[in-house]
Amino acid sequence: MLCWKSIAGGTATLIHDAVMTPAEAVKQRMQMFNSPYKGVLHCIRVVYKTEGIRAFYWSYTTQLTMNVPFQAIHFMTYEFMQEQLNPCRHFNPLSHMLSGALAGATAAAATTPLDVCKTLLNTQENLKLGMLKTKGRHLSGMLNACRMVYKLGGLPAYFKGVQARVIYQMPSTAICWSVYEFFKYFITQRQSQDLPASS
């Protein structure tokens, strides 16, 4: 059973990232300072015309590499916090929100270096890359991105934006876990009420 869950989770991550990596690439190019794109469709057209379809997937392997440890840390931290705050595992919205927020914050902070590399791959930051005289037109691959991040700013560069990433993830994972636990509680309660009637 655990094997099938692992396979299902891995397949879901592959499909999710295959769809979301291009969307993330477009979003990050739109967010660049002095972004040359007028809108989402303009960005897609220009990137496709000038860099090809591969440009939307420069960070795909990095995205996959980041999602595995992120989810592992996220779930382990949530379970650990629930053991501390809610060992009886009763429905407790406050403990679910707090555990979810801390799980998201921990996972986000730990995977920030990979997120920085992914952002560099997605945006290609031509000005900075040009200043360092990179070989070839595009930066590709996680190892190359890691090296480039170090060249651009040393070790502190790997944690650039860590506070913003943590602040973004905390409410997101707090809401996600509290809603999940609420529906789990609601469905369990309904099933337990329906059980005597059906017997």
mmCIF file of N, CA and C in Angstrom, residues 15-142:
data_model
loop_
_atom_site.group_PDB
_atom_site.id
_atom_site.type_symbol
_atom_site.label_atom_id
_atom_site.label_comp_id
_atom_site.label_asym_id
_atom_site.label_seq_id
_atom_site.Cartn_x
_atom_site.Cartn_y
_atom_site.Cartn_z
ATOM 1 N N ILE A 15 3.674 15.175 -12.955
ATOM 2 C CA ILE A 15 2.649 15.823 -13.779
ATOM 3 C C ILE A 15 2.427 17.260 -13.325
ATOM 4 N N HIS A 16 2.336 17.455 -12.019
ATOM 5 C CA HIS A 16 2.140 18.802 -11.474
ATOM 6 C C HIS A 16 3.243 19.742 -11.935
ATOM 7 N N ASP A 17 4.502 19.298 -11.793
ATOM 8 C CA ASP A 17 5.626 20.159 -12.163
ATOM 9 C C ASP A 17 5.731 20.360 -13.672
ATOM 10 N N ALA A 18 5.313 19.355 -14.453
ATOM 11 C CA ALA A 18 5.319 19.505 -15.909
ATOM 12 C C ALA A 18 4.363 20.607 -16.345
ATOM 13 N N VAL A 19 3.252 20.757 -15.626
ATOM 14 C CA VAL A 19 2.263 21.800 -15.942
ATOM 15 C C VAL A 19 2.657 23.139 -15.324
ATOM 16 N N MET A 20 3.131 23.109 -14.072
ATOM 17 C CA MET A 20 3.353 24.344 -13.333
ATOM 18 C C MET A 20 4.707 24.999 -13.602
ATOM 19 N N THR A 21 5.700 24.238 -14.055
ATOM 20 C CA THR A 21 7.018 24.837 -14.321
ATOM 21 C C THR A 21 6.945 25.936 -15.387
ATOM 22 N N PRO A 22 6.265 25.723 -16.528
ATOM 23 C CA PRO A 22 6.130 26.833 -17.493
ATOM 24 C C PRO A 22 5.382 28.031 -16.909
ATOM 25 N N ALA A 23 4.334 27.766 -16.132
ATOM 26 C CA ALA A 23 3.573 28.861 -15.509
ATOM 27 C C ALA A 23 4.453 29.648 -14.550
ATOM 28 N N GLU A 24 5.292 28.945 -13.801
ATOM 29 C CA GLU A 24 6.214 29.590 -12.861
ATOM 30 C C GLU A 24 7.260 30.410 -13.616
ATOM 31 N N ALA A 25 7.736 29.875 -14.737
ATOM 32 C CA ALA A 25 8.723 30.592 -15.543
ATOM 33 C C ALA A 25 8.152 31.920 -16.048
ATOM 34 N N VAL A 26 6.916 31.894 -16.531
ATOM 35 C CA VAL A 26 6.257 33.112 -17.022
ATOM 36 C C VAL A 26 6.043 34.088 -15.873
ATOM 37 N N LYS A 27 5.559 33.604 -14.751
ATOM 38 C CA LYS A 27 5.303 34.467 -13.578
ATOM 39 C C LYS A 27 6.577 35.174 -13.133
ATOM 40 N N GLN A 28 7.676 34.419 -13.051
ATOM 41 C CA GLN A 28 8.920 35.005 -12.570
ATOM 42 C C GLN A 28 9.500 36.005 -13.571
ATOM 43 N N ARG A 29 9.330 35.760 -14.848
ATOM 44 C CA ARG A 29 9.793 36.741 -15.846
ATOM 45 C C ARG A 29 8.961 38.013 -15.783
ATOM 46 N N MET A 30 7.672 37.864 -15.479
ATOM 47 C CA MET A 30 6.809 39.045 -15.337
ATOM 48 C C MET A 30 7.181 39.849 -14.086
ATOM 49 N N GLN A 31 7.715 39.169 -13.057
ATOM 50 C CA GLN A 31 8.054 39.819 -11.796
ATOM 51 C C GLN A 31 9.430 40.472 -11.799
ATOM 52 N N MET A 32 10.236 40.194 -12.828
ATOM 53 C CA MET A 32 11.575 40.772 -12.890
ATOM 54 C C MET A 32 11.508 42.292 -12.899
ATOM 55 N N PHE A 33 12.512 42.911 -12.288
ATOM 56 C CA PHE A 33 12.607 44.368 -12.316
ATOM 57 C C PHE A 33 12.782 44.822 -13.760
ATOM 58 N N ASN A 34 12.002 45.823 -14.174
ATOM 59 C CA ASN A 34 12.016 46.317 -15.562
ATOM 60 C C ASN A 34 11.715 45.194 -16.558
ATOM 61 N N SER A 35 10.743 44.350 -16.221
ATOM 62 C CA SER A 35 10.356 43.255 -17.106
ATOM 63 C C SER A 35 9.933 43.814 -18.467
ATOM 64 N N PRO A 36 10.465 43.252 -19.564
ATOM 65 C CA PRO A 36 10.137 43.777 -20.894
ATOM 66 C C PRO A 36 8.779 43.305 -21.431
ATOM 67 N N TYR A 37 8.083 42.486 -20.656
ATOM 68 C CA TYR A 37 6.839 41.874 -21.145
ATOM 69 C C TYR A 37 5.617 42.697 -20.754
ATOM 70 N N LYS A 38 4.693 42.836 -21.718
ATOM 71 C CA LYS A 38 3.492 43.651 -21.496
ATOM 72 C C LYS A 38 2.375 42.872 -20.817
ATOM 73 N N GLY A 39 2.411 41.569 -20.896
ATOM 74 C CA GLY A 39 1.395 40.717 -20.296
ATOM 75 C C GLY A 39 1.788 39.263 -20.425
ATOM 76 N N VAL A 40 0.960 38.390 -19.877
ATOM 77 C CA VAL A 40 1.263 36.959 -19.864
ATOM 78 C C VAL A 40 1.403 36.402 -21.278
ATOM 79 N N LEU A 41 0.431 36.682 -22.142
ATOM 80 C CA LEU A 41 0.480 36.152 -23.513
ATOM 81 C C LEU A 41 1.663 36.709 -24.287
ATOM 82 N N HIS A 42 1.962 37.999 -24.077
ATOM 83 C CA HIS A 42 3.128 38.611 -24.728
ATOM 84 C C HIS A 42 4.407 37.917 -24.266
ATOM 85 N N CYS A 43 4.501 37.639 -22.974
ATOM 86 C CA CYS A 43 5.667 36.947 -22.422
ATOM 87 C C CYS A 43 5.815 35.564 -23.050
ATOM 88 N N ILE A 44 4.725 34.813 -23.112
ATOM 89 C CA ILE A 44 4.766 33.463 -23.693
ATOM 90 C C ILE A 44 5.221 33.510 -25.148
ATOM 91 N N ARG A 45 4.645 34.461 -25.912
ATOM 92 C CA ARG A 45 5.001 34.570 -27.344
ATOM 93 C C ARG A 45 6.473 34.924 -27.524
ATOM 94 N N VAL A 46 6.940 35.924 -26.776
ATOM 95 C CA VAL A 46 8.331 36.385 -26.938
ATOM 96 C C VAL A 46 9.323 35.303 -26.517
ATOM 97 N N VAL A 47 9.069 34.683 -25.377
ATOM 98 C CA VAL A 47 9.988 33.640 -24.890
ATOM 99 C C VAL A 47 10.021 32.468 -25.861
ATOM 100 N N TYR A 48 8.852 32.054 -26.340
ATOM 101 C CA TYR A 48 8.798 30.936 -27.283
ATOM 102 C C TYR A 48 9.517 31.277 -28.591
ATOM 103 N N LYS A 49 9.316 32.510 -29.073
ATOM 104 C CA LYS A 49 9.917 32.927 -30.347
ATOM 105 C C LYS A 49 11.431 33.066 -30.234
ATOM 106 N N THR A 50 11.908 33.636 -29.133
ATOM 107 C CA THR A 50 13.340 33.922 -29.004
ATOM 108 C C THR A 50 14.153 32.780 -28.386
ATOM 109 N N GLU A 51 13.497 31.973 -27.517
ATOM 110 C CA GLU A 51 14.261 30.950 -26.795
ATOM 111 C C GLU A 51 13.748 29.534 -27.015
ATOM 112 N N GLY A 52 12.551 29.398 -27.602
ATOM 113 C CA GLY A 52 12.003 28.067 -27.861
ATOM 114 C C GLY A 52 11.271 27.478 -26.669
ATOM 115 N N ILE A 53 10.674 26.327 -26.887
ATOM 116 C CA ILE A 53 9.862 25.665 -25.860
ATOM 117 C C ILE A 53 10.693 25.259 -24.650
ATOM 118 N N ARG A 54 11.959 24.967 -24.860
ATOM 119 C CA ARG A 54 12.836 24.540 -23.758
ATOM 120 C C ARG A 54 12.965 25.602 -22.685
ATOM 121 N N ALA A 55 12.802 26.864 -23.054
ATOM 122 C CA ALA A 55 12.944 27.956 -22.086
ATOM 123 C C ALA A 55 11.931 27.843 -20.952
ATOM 124 N N PHE A 56 10.784 27.247 -21.225
ATOM 125 C CA PHE A 56 9.751 27.092 -20.192
ATOM 126 C C PHE A 56 10.085 25.956 -19.229
ATOM 127 N N TYR A 57 11.090 25.155 -19.589
ATOM 128 C CA TYR A 57 11.431 23.990 -18.765
ATOM 129 C C TYR A 57 12.882 23.994 -18.279
ATOM 130 N N TRP A 58 13.548 25.169 -18.324
ATOM 131 C CA TRP A 58 14.932 25.228 -17.853
ATOM 132 C C TRP A 58 15.033 24.730 -16.410
ATOM 133 N N SER A 59 14.016 25.028 -15.590
ATOM 134 C CA SER A 59 14.104 24.708 -14.161
ATOM 135 C C SER A 59 13.318 23.454 -13.768
ATOM 136 N N TYR A 60 12.914 22.647 -14.746
ATOM 137 C CA TYR A 60 12.064 21.484 -14.429
ATOM 138 C C TYR A 60 12.738 20.507 -13.463
ATOM 139 N N THR A 61 13.988 20.137 -13.752
ATOM 140 C CA THR A 61 14.683 19.196 -12.865
ATOM 141 C C THR A 61 14.912 19.817 -11.492
ATOM 142 N N THR A 62 15.200 21.125 -11.468
ATOM 143 C CA THR A 62 15.383 21.811 -10.184
ATOM 144 C C THR A 62 14.073 21.825 -9.408
ATOM 145 N N GLN A 63 12.966 22.057 -10.113
ATOM 146 C CA GLN A 63 11.646 22.061 -9.471
ATOM 147 C C GLN A 63 11.358 20.695 -8.839
ATOM 148 N N LEU A 64 11.638 19.625 -9.583
ATOM 149 C CA LEU A 64 11.432 18.285 -9.038
ATOM 150 C C LEU A 64 12.345 18.030 -7.850
ATOM 151 N N THR A 65 13.604 18.439 -7.977
ATOM 152 C CA THR A 65 14.574 18.245 -6.899
ATOM 153 C C THR A 65 14.168 19.013 -5.655
ATOM 154 N N MET A 66 13.540 20.178 -5.846
ATOM 155 C CA MET A 66 13.110 21.002 -4.717
ATOM 156 C C MET A 66 11.845 20.446 -4.066
ATOM 157 N N ASN A 67 10.917 19.943 -4.863
ATOM 158 C CA ASN A 67 9.631 19.508 -4.325
ATOM 159 C C ASN A 67 9.738 18.282 -3.433
ATOM 160 N N VAL A 68 10.651 17.371 -3.744
ATOM 161 C CA VAL A 68 10.791 16.160 -2.932
ATOM 162 C C VAL A 68 11.221 16.502 -1.509
ATOM 163 N N PRO A 69 12.346 17.237 -1.305
ATOM 164 C CA PRO A 69 12.701 17.576 0.076
ATOM 165 C C PRO A 69 11.699 18.520 0.738
ATOM 166 N N PHE A 70 11.095 19.435 -0.051
ATOM 167 C CA PHE A 70 10.109 20.348 0.529
ATOM 168 C C PHE A 70 8.957 19.566 1.146
ATOM 169 N N GLN A 71 8.388 18.628 0.382
ATOM 170 C CA GLN A 71 7.257 17.860 0.879
ATOM 171 C C GLN A 71 7.657 16.953 2.040
ATOM 172 N N ALA A 72 8.850 16.363 1.964
ATOM 173 C CA ALA A 72 9.313 15.490 3.041
ATOM 174 C C ALA A 72 9.450 16.271 4.346
ATOM 175 N N ILE A 73 10.125 17.432 4.284
ATOM 176 C CA ILE A 73 10.309 18.268 5.475
ATOM 177 C C ILE A 73 8.966 18.784 5.971
ATOM 178 N N HIS A 74 8.122 19.190 5.041
ATOM 179 C CA HIS A 74 6.798 19.726 5.361
ATOM 180 C C HIS A 74 5.978 18.714 6.166
ATOM 181 N N PHE A 75 5.860 17.479 5.651
ATOM 182 C CA PHE A 75 5.043 16.463 6.316
ATOM 183 C C PHE A 75 5.654 16.008 7.636
ATOM 184 N N MET A 76 6.982 15.836 7.661
ATOM 185 C CA MET A 76 7.634 15.402 8.900
ATOM 186 C C MET A 76 7.479 16.452 9.997
ATOM 187 N N THR A 77 7.636 17.720 9.636
ATOM 188 C CA THR A 77 7.501 18.790 10.624
ATOM 189 C C THR A 77 6.074 18.890 11.129
ATOM 190 N N TYR A 78 5.104 18.749 10.215
ATOM 191 C CA TYR A 78 3.702 18.799 10.634
ATOM 192 C C TYR A 78 3.392 17.674 11.617
ATOM 193 N N GLU A 79 3.829 16.451 11.291
ATOM 194 C CA GLU A 79 3.576 15.312 12.174
ATOM 195 C C GLU A 79 4.267 15.499 13.526
ATOM 196 N N PHE A 80 5.497 16.005 13.497
ATOM 197 C CA PHE A 80 6.230 16.248 14.751
ATOM 198 C C PHE A 80 5.496 17.280 15.610
ATOM 199 N N MET A 81 5.056 18.373 14.989
ATOM 200 C CA MET A 81 4.355 19.418 15.737
ATOM 201 C C MET A 81 3.022 18.917 16.285
ATOM 202 N N GLN A 82 2.336 18.058 15.525
ATOM 203 C CA GLN A 82 1.082 17.493 16.025
ATOM 204 C C GLN A 82 1.327 16.592 17.233
ATOM 205 N N GLU A 83 2.445 15.864 17.219
ATOM 206 C CA GLU A 83 2.793 15.028 18.376
ATOM 207 C C GLU A 83 3.018 15.883 19.619
ATOM 208 N N GLN A 84 3.583 17.087 19.418
ATOM 209 C CA GLN A 84 3.861 17.976 20.550
ATOM 210 C C GLN A 84 2.609 18.714 21.020
ATOM 211 N N LEU A 85 1.830 19.235 20.082
ATOM 212 C CA LEU A 85 0.692 20.098 20.422
ATOM 213 C C LEU A 85 -0.633 19.354 20.563
ATOM 214 N N ASN A 86 -0.758 18.231 19.871
ATOM 215 C CA ASN A 86 -2.046 17.539 19.815
ATOM 216 C C ASN A 86 -1.820 16.022 19.777
ATOM 217 N N PRO A 87 -1.198 15.457 20.844
ATOM 218 C CA PRO A 87 -0.836 14.033 20.812
ATOM 219 C C PRO A 87 -2.032 13.090 20.693
ATOM 220 N N CYS A 88 -3.213 13.508 21.165
ATOM 221 C CA CYS A 88 -4.411 12.662 21.057
ATOM 222 C C CYS A 88 -5.032 12.717 19.662
ATOM 223 N N ARG A 89 -4.537 13.648 18.834
ATOM 224 C CA ARG A 89 -4.999 13.821 17.449
ATOM 225 C C ARG A 89 -6.494 14.115 17.353
ATOM 226 N N HIS A 90 -6.981 14.936 18.293
ATOM 227 C CA HIS A 90 -8.353 15.418 18.198
ATOM 228 C C HIS A 90 -8.394 16.564 17.201
ATOM 229 N N PHE A 91 -9.589 16.867 16.700
ATOM 230 C CA PHE A 91 -9.731 18.030 15.821
ATOM 231 C C PHE A 91 -9.521 19.288 16.652
ATOM 232 N N ASN A 92 -8.461 20.013 16.330
ATOM 233 C CA ASN A 92 -8.084 21.211 17.083
ATOM 234 C C ASN A 92 -7.569 22.249 16.082
ATOM 235 N N PRO A 93 -8.449 23.135 15.611
ATOM 236 C CA PRO A 93 -8.059 24.078 14.558
ATOM 237 C C PRO A 93 -6.789 24.875 14.859
ATOM 238 N N LEU A 94 -6.623 25.300 16.106
ATOM 239 C CA LEU A 94 -5.444 26.099 16.455
ATOM 240 C C LEU A 94 -4.160 25.288 16.282
ATOM 241 N N SER A 95 -4.175 24.030 16.764
ATOM 242 C CA SER A 95 -2.967 23.200 16.633
ATOM 243 C C SER A 95 -2.685 22.870 15.166
ATOM 244 N N HIS A 96 -3.737 22.666 14.373
ATOM 245 C CA HIS A 96 -3.547 22.370 12.948
ATOM 246 C C HIS A 96 -2.961 23.575 12.213
ATOM 247 N N MET A 97 -3.469 24.756 12.519
ATOM 248 C CA MET A 97 -2.963 25.969 11.857
ATOM 249 C C MET A 97 -1.520 26.250 12.259
ATOM 250 N N LEU A 98 -1.231 26.141 13.561
ATOM 251 C CA LEU A 98 0.126 26.411 14.039
ATOM 252 C C LEU A 98 1.120 25.393 13.487
ATOM 253 N N SER A 99 0.738 24.106 13.534
ATOM 254 C CA SER A 99 1.612 23.051 12.997
ATOM 255 C C SER A 99 1.834 23.235 11.496
ATOM 256 N N GLY A 100 0.764 23.572 10.776
ATOM 257 C CA GLY A 100 0.872 23.797 9.335
ATOM 258 C C GLY A 100 1.764 24.973 9.002
ATOM 259 N N ALA A 101 1.610 26.065 9.758
ATOM 260 C CA ALA A 101 2.436 27.261 9.520
ATOM 261 C C ALA A 101 3.904 26.967 9.771
ATOM 262 N N LEU A 102 4.208 26.291 10.868
ATOM 263 C CA LEU A 102 5.602 25.963 11.184
ATOM 264 C C LEU A 102 6.187 24.959 10.199
ATOM 265 N N ALA A 103 5.360 24.017 9.747
ATOM 266 C CA ALA A 103 5.822 23.043 8.743
ATOM 267 C C ALA A 103 6.174 23.748 7.442
ATOM 268 N N GLY A 104 5.310 24.660 7.009
ATOM 269 C CA GLY A 104 5.573 25.410 5.783
ATOM 270 C C GLY A 104 6.794 26.294 5.895
ATOM 271 N N ALA A 105 6.944 26.947 7.054
ATOM 272 C CA ALA A 105 8.093 27.831 7.271
ATOM 273 C C ALA A 105 9.402 27.051 7.243
ATOM 274 N N THR A 106 9.428 25.904 7.901
ATOM 275 C CA THR A 106 10.642 25.077 7.960
ATOM 276 C C THR A 106 11.015 24.555 6.577
ATOM 277 N N ALA A 107 10.022 24.032 5.863
ATOM 278 C CA ALA A 107 10.283 23.496 4.519
ATOM 279 C C ALA A 107 10.721 24.598 3.560
ATOM 280 N N ALA A 108 10.087 25.763 3.676
ATOM 281 C CA ALA A 108 10.434 26.891 2.796
ATOM 282 C C ALA A 108 11.852 27.374 3.050
ATOM 283 N N ALA A 109 12.217 27.521 4.311
ATOM 284 C CA ALA A 109 13.569 28.000 4.652
ATOM 285 C C ALA A 109 14.625 27.002 4.184
ATOM 286 N N ALA A 110 14.359 25.712 4.406
ATOM 287 C CA ALA A 110 15.345 24.679 4.056
ATOM 288 C C ALA A 110 15.555 24.551 2.553
ATOM 289 N N THR A 111 14.531 24.837 1.769
ATOM 290 C CA THR A 111 14.643 24.655 0.308
ATOM 291 C C THR A 111 14.839 25.974 -0.440
ATOM 292 N N THR A 112 15.075 27.055 0.284
ATOM 293 C CA THR A 112 15.307 28.351 -0.377
ATOM 294 C C THR A 112 16.480 28.327 -1.350
ATOM 295 N N PRO A 113 17.625 27.696 -1.020
ATOM 296 C CA PRO A 113 18.721 27.671 -2.003
ATOM 297 C C PRO A 113 18.295 27.083 -3.354
ATOM 298 N N LEU A 114 17.481 26.018 -3.324
ATOM 299 C CA LEU A 114 17.002 25.433 -4.573
ATOM 300 C C LEU A 114 16.039 26.372 -5.288
ATOM 301 N N ASP A 115 15.239 27.100 -4.521
ATOM 302 C CA ASP A 115 14.303 28.053 -5.118
ATOM 303 C C ASP A 115 15.052 29.206 -5.794
ATOM 304 N N VAL A 116 16.142 29.640 -5.189
ATOM 305 C CA VAL A 116 16.972 30.705 -5.775
ATOM 306 C C VAL A 116 17.556 30.232 -7.112
ATOM 307 N N CYS A 117 18.052 28.993 -7.129
ATOM 308 C CA CYS A 117 18.601 28.429 -8.373
ATOM 309 C C CYS A 117 17.518 28.304 -9.436
ATOM 310 N N LYS A 118 16.324 27.873 -9.017
ATOM 311 C CA LYS A 118 15.201 27.732 -9.952
ATOM 312 C C LYS A 118 14.831 29.087 -10.549
ATOM 313 N N THR A 119 14.811 30.129 -9.704
ATOM 314 C CA THR A 119 14.462 31.469 -10.189
ATOM 315 C C THR A 119 15.487 31.963 -11.202
ATOM 316 N N LEU A 120 16.759 31.710 -10.944
ATOM 317 C CA LEU A 120 17.808 32.107 -11.883
ATOM 318 C C LEU A 120 17.646 31.375 -13.218
ATOM 319 N N LEU A 121 17.307 30.100 -13.170
ATOM 320 C CA LEU A 121 17.088 29.339 -14.401
ATOM 321 C C LEU A 121 15.875 29.862 -15.167
ATOM 322 N N ASN A 122 14.804 30.201 -14.448
ATOM 323 C CA ASN A 122 13.585 30.686 -15.098
ATOM 324 C C ASN A 122 13.750 32.068 -15.716
ATOM 325 N N THR A 123 14.429 32.949 -15.008
ATOM 326 C CA THR A 123 14.529 34.348 -15.478
ATOM 327 C C THR A 123 15.724 34.553 -16.394
ATOM 328 N N GLN A 124 16.774 33.742 -16.212
ATOM 329 C CA GLN A 124 18.009 33.821 -16.995
ATOM 330 C C GLN A 124 18.750 35.148 -16.787
ATOM 331 N N GLU A 125 18.220 36.051 -16.043
ATOM 332 C CA GLU A 125 18.823 37.352 -15.715
ATOM 333 C C GLU A 125 20.007 37.702 -16.611
ATOM 334 N N ASN A 126 19.687 37.979 -17.861
ATOM 335 C CA ASN A 126 20.709 38.162 -18.905
ATOM 336 C C ASN A 126 21.793 39.174 -18.558
ATOM 337 N N LEU A 127 21.420 40.267 -17.888
ATOM 338 C CA LEU A 127 22.401 41.309 -17.572
ATOM 339 C C LEU A 127 23.494 40.756 -16.665
ATOM 340 N N LYS A 128 23.102 40.109 -15.593
ATOM 341 C CA LYS A 128 24.083 39.564 -14.650
ATOM 342 C C LYS A 128 24.860 38.418 -15.270
ATOM 343 N N LEU A 129 24.168 37.558 -16.010
ATOM 344 C CA LEU A 129 24.852 36.443 -16.652
ATOM 345 C C LEU A 129 25.857 36.948 -17.686
ATOM 346 N N GLY A 130 25.479 38.011 -18.411
ATOM 347 C CA GLY A 130 26.371 38.604 -19.400
ATOM 348 C C GLY A 130 27.605 39.205 -18.766
ATOM 349 N N MET A 131 27.412 39.827 -17.579
ATOM 350 C CA MET A 131 28.537 40.437 -16.868
ATOM 351 C C MET A 131 29.572 39.393 -16.467
ATOM 352 N N LEU A 132 29.096 38.174 -16.205
ATOM 353 C CA LEU A 132 30.006 37.104 -15.805
ATOM 354 C C LEU A 132 30.521 36.306 -17.003
ATOM 355 N N LYS A 133 30.110 36.743 -18.197
ATOM 356 C CA LYS A 133 30.583 36.109 -19.447
ATOM 357 C C LYS A 133 30.351 34.599 -19.438
ATOM 358 N N THR A 134 29.101 34.227 -19.281
ATOM 359 C CA THR A 134 28.768 32.797 -19.295
ATOM 360 C C THR A 134 28.919 32.255 -20.705
ATOM 361 N N LYS A 135 29.265 30.989 -20.782
ATOM 362 C CA LYS A 135 29.394 30.327 -22.077
ATOM 363 C C LYS A 135 28.011 29.950 -22.569
ATOM 364 N N GLY A 136 27.746 30.195 -23.828
ATOM 365 C CA GLY A 136 26.452 29.854 -24.405
ATOM 366 C C GLY A 136 25.417 30.935 -24.135
ATOM 367 N N ARG A 137 24.254 30.803 -24.779
ATOM 368 C CA ARG A 137 23.195 31.807 -24.657
ATOM 369 C C ARG A 137 22.391 31.652 -23.376
ATOM 370 N N HIS A 138 22.276 30.418 -22.865
ATOM 371 C CA HIS A 138 21.394 30.168 -21.735
ATOM 372 C C HIS A 138 22.097 29.390 -20.650
ATOM 373 N N LEU A 139 21.666 29.675 -19.433
ATOM 374 C CA LEU A 139 22.110 28.898 -18.292
ATOM 375 C C LEU A 139 21.161 27.708 -18.162
ATOM 376 N N SER A 140 21.678 26.499 -18.052
ATOM 377 C CA SER A 140 20.815 25.326 -17.926
ATOM 378 C C SER A 140 21.412 24.364 -16.909
ATOM 379 N N GLY A 141 20.542 23.632 -16.242
ATOM 380 C CA GLY A 141 20.971 22.625 -15.281
ATOM 381 C C GLY A 141 21.144 23.184 -13.886
ATOM 382 N N MET A 142 20.775 22.363 -12.907
ATOM 383 C CA MET A 142 20.819 22.792 -11.520
ATOM 384 C C MET A 142 22.243 23.059 -11.035
#
